[in-house]
Short mmCIF file of C-alpha atoms in Angstrom, two decimals:
data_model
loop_
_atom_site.label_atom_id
_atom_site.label_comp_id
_atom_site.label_asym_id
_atom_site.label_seq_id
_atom_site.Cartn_x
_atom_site.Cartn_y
_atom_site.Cartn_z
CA UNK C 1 -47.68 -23.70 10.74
CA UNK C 2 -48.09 -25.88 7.75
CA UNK C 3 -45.89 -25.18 4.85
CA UNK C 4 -44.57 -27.20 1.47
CA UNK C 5 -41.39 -26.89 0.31
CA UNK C 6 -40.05 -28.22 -3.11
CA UNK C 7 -36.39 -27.75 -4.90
CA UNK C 8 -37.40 -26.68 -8.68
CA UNK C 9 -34.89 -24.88 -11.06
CA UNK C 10 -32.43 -24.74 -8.24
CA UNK C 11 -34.66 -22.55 -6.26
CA UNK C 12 -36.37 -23.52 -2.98
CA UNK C 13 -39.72 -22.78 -3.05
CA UNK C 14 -41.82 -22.73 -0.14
CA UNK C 15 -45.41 -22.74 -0.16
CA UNK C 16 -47.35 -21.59 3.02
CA UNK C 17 -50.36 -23.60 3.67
CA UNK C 18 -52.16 -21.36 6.26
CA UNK C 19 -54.50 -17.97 5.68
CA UNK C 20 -53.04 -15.66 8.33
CA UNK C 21 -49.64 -15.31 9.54
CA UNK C 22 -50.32 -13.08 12.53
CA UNK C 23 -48.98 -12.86 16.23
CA UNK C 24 -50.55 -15.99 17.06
CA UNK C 25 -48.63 -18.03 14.36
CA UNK C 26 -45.68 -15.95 13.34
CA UNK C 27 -43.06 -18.09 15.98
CA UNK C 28 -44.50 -21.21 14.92
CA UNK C 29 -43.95 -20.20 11.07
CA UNK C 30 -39.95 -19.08 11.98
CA UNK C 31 -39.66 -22.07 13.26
CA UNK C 32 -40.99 -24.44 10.59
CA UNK C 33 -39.31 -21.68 8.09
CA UNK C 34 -35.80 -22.36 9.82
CA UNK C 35 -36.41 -26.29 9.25
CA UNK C 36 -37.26 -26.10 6.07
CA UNK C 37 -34.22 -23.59 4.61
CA UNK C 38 -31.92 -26.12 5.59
CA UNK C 39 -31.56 -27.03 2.08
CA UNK C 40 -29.33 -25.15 0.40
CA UNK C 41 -30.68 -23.80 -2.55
CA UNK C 42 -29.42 -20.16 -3.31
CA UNK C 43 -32.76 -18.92 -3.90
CA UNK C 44 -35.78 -19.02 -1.44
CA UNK C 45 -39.16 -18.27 -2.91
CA UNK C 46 -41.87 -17.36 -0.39
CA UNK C 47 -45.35 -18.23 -2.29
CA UNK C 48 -47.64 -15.91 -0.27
CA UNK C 49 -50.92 -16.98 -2.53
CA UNK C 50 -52.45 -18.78 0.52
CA UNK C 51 -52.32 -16.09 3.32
CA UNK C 52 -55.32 -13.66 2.85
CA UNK C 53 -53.97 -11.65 6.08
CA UNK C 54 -49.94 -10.58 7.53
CA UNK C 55 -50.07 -8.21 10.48
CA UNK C 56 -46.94 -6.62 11.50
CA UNK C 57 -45.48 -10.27 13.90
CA UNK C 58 -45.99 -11.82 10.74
CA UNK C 59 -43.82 -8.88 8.24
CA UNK C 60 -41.64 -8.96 11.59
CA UNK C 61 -41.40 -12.59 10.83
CA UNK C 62 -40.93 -12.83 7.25
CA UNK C 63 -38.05 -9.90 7.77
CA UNK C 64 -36.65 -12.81 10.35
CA UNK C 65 -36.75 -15.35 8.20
CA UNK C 66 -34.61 -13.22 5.24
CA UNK C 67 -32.07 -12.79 7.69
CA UNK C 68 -31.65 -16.71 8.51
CA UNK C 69 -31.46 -17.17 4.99
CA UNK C 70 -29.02 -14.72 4.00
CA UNK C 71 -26.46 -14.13 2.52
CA UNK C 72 -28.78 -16.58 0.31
CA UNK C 73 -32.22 -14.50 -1.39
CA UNK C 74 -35.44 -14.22 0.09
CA UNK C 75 -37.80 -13.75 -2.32
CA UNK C 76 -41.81 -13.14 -2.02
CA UNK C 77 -44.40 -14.31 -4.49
CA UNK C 78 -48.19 -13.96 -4.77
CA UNK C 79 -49.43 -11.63 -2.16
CA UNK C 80 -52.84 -10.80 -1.77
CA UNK C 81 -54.15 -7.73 -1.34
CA UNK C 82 -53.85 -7.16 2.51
CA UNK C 83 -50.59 -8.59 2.49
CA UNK C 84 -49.05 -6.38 -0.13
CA UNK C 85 -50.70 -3.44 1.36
CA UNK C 86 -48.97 -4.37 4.90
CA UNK C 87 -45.65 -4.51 2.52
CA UNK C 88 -46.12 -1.04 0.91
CA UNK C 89 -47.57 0.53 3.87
CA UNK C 90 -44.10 -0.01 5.69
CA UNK C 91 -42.42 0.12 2.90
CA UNK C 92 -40.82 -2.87 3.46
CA UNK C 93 -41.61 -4.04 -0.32
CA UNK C 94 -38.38 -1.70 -1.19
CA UNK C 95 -36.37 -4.82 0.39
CA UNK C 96 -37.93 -7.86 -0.92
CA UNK C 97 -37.80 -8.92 -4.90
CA UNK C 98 -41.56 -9.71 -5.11
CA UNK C 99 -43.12 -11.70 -7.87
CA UNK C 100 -46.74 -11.14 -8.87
CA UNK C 101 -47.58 -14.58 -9.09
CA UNK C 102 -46.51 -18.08 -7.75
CA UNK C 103 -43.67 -20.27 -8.72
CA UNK N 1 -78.06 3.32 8.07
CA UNK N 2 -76.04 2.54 11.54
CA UNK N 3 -74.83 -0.91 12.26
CA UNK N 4 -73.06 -1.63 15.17
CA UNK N 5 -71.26 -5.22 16.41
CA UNK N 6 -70.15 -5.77 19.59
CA UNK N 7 -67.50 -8.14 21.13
CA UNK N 8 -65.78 -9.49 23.81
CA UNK N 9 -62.63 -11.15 23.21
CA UNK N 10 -60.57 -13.04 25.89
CA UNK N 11 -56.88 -11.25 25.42
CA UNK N 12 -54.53 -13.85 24.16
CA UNK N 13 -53.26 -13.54 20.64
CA UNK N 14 -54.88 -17.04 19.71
CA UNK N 15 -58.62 -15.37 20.77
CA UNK N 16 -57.69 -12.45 18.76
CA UNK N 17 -56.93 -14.29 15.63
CA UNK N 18 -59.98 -16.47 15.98
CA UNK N 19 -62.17 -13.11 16.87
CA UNK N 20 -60.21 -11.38 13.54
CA UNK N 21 -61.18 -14.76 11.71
CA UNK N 22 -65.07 -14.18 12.56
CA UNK N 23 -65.24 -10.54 11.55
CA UNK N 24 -63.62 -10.62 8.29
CA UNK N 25 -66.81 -13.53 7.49
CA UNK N 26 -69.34 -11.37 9.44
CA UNK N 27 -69.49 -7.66 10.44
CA UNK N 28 -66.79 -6.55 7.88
CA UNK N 29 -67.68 -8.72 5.05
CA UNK N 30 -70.42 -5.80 3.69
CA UNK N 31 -67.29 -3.26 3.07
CA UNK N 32 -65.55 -2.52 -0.07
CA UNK N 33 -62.24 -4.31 -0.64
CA UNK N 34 -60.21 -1.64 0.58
CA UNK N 35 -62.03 -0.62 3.96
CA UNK N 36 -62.15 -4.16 5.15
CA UNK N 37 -58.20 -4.19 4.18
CA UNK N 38 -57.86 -1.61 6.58
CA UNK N 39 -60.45 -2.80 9.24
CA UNK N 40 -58.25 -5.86 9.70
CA UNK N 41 -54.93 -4.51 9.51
CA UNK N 42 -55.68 -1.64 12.29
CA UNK N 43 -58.12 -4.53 14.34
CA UNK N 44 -55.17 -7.00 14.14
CA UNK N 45 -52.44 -4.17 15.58
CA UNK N 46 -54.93 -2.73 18.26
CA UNK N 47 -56.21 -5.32 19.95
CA UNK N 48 -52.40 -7.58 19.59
CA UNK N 49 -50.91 -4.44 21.49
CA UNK N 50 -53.62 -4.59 24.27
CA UNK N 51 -52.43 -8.61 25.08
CA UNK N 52 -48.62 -7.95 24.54
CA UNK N 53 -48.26 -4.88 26.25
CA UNK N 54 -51.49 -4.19 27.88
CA UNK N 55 -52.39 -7.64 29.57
CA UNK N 56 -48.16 -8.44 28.95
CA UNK N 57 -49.05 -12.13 27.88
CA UNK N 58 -51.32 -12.64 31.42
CA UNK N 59 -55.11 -12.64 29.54
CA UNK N 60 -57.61 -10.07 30.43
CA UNK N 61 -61.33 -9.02 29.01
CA UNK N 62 -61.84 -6.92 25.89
CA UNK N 63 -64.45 -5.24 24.30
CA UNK N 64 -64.50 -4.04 21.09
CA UNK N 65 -67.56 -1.88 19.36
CA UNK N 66 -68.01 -1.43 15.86
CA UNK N 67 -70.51 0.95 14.51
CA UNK N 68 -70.53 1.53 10.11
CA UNK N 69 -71.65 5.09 9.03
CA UNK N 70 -71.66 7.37 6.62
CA UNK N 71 -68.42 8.58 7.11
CA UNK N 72 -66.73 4.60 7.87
CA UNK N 73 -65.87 2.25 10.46
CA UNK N 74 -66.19 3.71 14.39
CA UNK N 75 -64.13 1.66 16.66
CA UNK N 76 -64.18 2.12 20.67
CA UNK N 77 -62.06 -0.57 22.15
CA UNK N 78 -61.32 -1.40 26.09
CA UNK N 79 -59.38 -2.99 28.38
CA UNK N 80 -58.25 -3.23 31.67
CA UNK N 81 -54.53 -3.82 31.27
CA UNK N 82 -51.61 -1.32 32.12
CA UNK N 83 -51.99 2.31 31.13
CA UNK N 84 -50.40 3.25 28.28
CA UNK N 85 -46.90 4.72 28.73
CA UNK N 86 -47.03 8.42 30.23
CA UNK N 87 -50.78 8.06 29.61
CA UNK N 88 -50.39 8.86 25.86
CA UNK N 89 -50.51 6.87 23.04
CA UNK N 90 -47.38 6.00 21.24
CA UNK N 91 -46.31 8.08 18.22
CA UNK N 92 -45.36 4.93 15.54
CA UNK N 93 -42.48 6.47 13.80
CA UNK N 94 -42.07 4.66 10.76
CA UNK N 95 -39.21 1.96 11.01
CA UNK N 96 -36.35 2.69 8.28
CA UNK N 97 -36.78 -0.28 5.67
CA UNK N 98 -33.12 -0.46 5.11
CA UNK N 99 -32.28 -1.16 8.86
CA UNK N 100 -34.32 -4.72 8.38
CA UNK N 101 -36.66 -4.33 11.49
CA UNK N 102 -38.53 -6.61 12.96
CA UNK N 103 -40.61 -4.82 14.98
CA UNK N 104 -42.42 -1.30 15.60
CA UNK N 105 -44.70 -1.26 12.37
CA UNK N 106 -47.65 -1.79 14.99
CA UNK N 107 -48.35 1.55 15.72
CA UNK N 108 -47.17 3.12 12.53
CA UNK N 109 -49.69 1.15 10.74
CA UNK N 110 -52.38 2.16 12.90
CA UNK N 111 -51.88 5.96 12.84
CA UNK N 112 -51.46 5.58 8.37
CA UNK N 113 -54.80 4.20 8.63
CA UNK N 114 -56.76 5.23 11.41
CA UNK N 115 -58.78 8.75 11.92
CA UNK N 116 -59.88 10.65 15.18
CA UNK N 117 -57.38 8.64 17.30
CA UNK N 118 -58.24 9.11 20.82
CA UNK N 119 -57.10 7.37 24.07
CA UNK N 120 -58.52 7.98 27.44
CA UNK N 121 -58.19 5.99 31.01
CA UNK N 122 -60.75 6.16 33.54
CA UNK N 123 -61.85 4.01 36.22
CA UNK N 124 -58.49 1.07 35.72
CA UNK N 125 -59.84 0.98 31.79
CA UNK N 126 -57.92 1.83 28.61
CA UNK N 127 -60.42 3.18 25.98
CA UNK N 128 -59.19 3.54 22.25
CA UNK N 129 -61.49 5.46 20.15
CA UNK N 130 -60.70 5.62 16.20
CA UNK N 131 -62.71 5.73 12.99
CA UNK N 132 -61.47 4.36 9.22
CA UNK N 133 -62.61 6.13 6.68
CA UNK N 134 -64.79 4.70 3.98
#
């Protein structure tokens, strides 16, 4: 899973390079996730803008990932239309702060 | 007008993305926003169940038919993994947010979205019959 991650305003933000998280990828994006939170910036910022497509592995995985960073923030930025409907569908948007667009 | 596509996907979750890939650029690419939203969210959750649960991680066939109508998106999909437990299809209660899961959305997604649910096994095959709404 190919992801960017820059430090700007004391936030971490990391950028995911792919267009699906999905079963097939969702382990391999915990794992580059849990490299890349390392730094300790209170703030993560998921940008979302890249993934077209999050099935529920992947919203499994990004509710993973929150958890690894905590008690530091997970927050989500720039999801597309599939994604955000996966989000409301569950309802899981009622735990994330998510931005409307990227960082 | 009736269009149909059909498929045969090799059940590993890497064929499945791939096969996802290709019908979001082909067969569902004529729908509105909204209906192919659907199409792939319900596509992705079916046919991940059949190679996690049905074919538990071992690979099998499947065959997936799509048919576009007046009233949506007919979907007939089959496999010959495992039944499905007690021969019924599960009911996908809807996780409680609050509890942070990180699984069970699958089949909660599926029945928010999909219509005339039916499941049948005959002959060693699952057969999952559903349509989306348009």
């Amino acid at each position: 899973m190919d992801l960017s991650a820059e430090v700007r305003d004391g936030a971490l933000i990391v950028r995911v390079l792919e267009d699906r998280i999905d079963a097939a990828s969702a382990i391999g994006f915990k794992d580059r996730m849990r490299e890349v939170i390392a730094d300790p910036s209170p703030v993560v910022v998921l940008d979302l803008s890249r993934v077209s497509f999050l099935d529920s592995s992947g919203l499994g995985a990004v509710v993973a990932v929150m958890k690894l960073v905590a008690p530091r923030r997970l927050e989500l930025a720039a999801l597309s239309p599939t994604v955000a409907k996966v989000f409301r569908l569950t309802r899981m948007d009622s735990v994330f702060t998510i931005h409307a667009d990227s960082p | 007008m009736t269009t149909e596509t059909r498929l045969t996907i090799p059940g590993t979750a890497f064929d499945v993305h791939e096969a996802l890939r290709g019908l979001t650029e082909g067969a569902l690419s004529a729908l509105a926003e909204a209906e192919r939203t659907t199409a792939q969210i319900v596509l992705a959750e079916v046919l991940n169940n059949i190679v996690e649960h049905a074919y538990a991680g071992q690979g099998g066939r499947i065959d997936l038919t799509l048919s576009t109508g007046a009233d949506g998106l007919r979907c007939v999909v089959t496999d010959c993994g495992v039944p499905m437990p007690s021969g019924r299809l599960p009911k996908g209660r809807s996780p409680r947010p609050g509890d942070l899961p990180q699984g069970g959305f699958g089949w909660f997604l599926i029945r928010s979205l999909a219509r005339d649910l039916r499941y049948s096994r005959e002959d060693g095959r699952n057969e999952l019959s559903f349509r989306l709404p348009s």
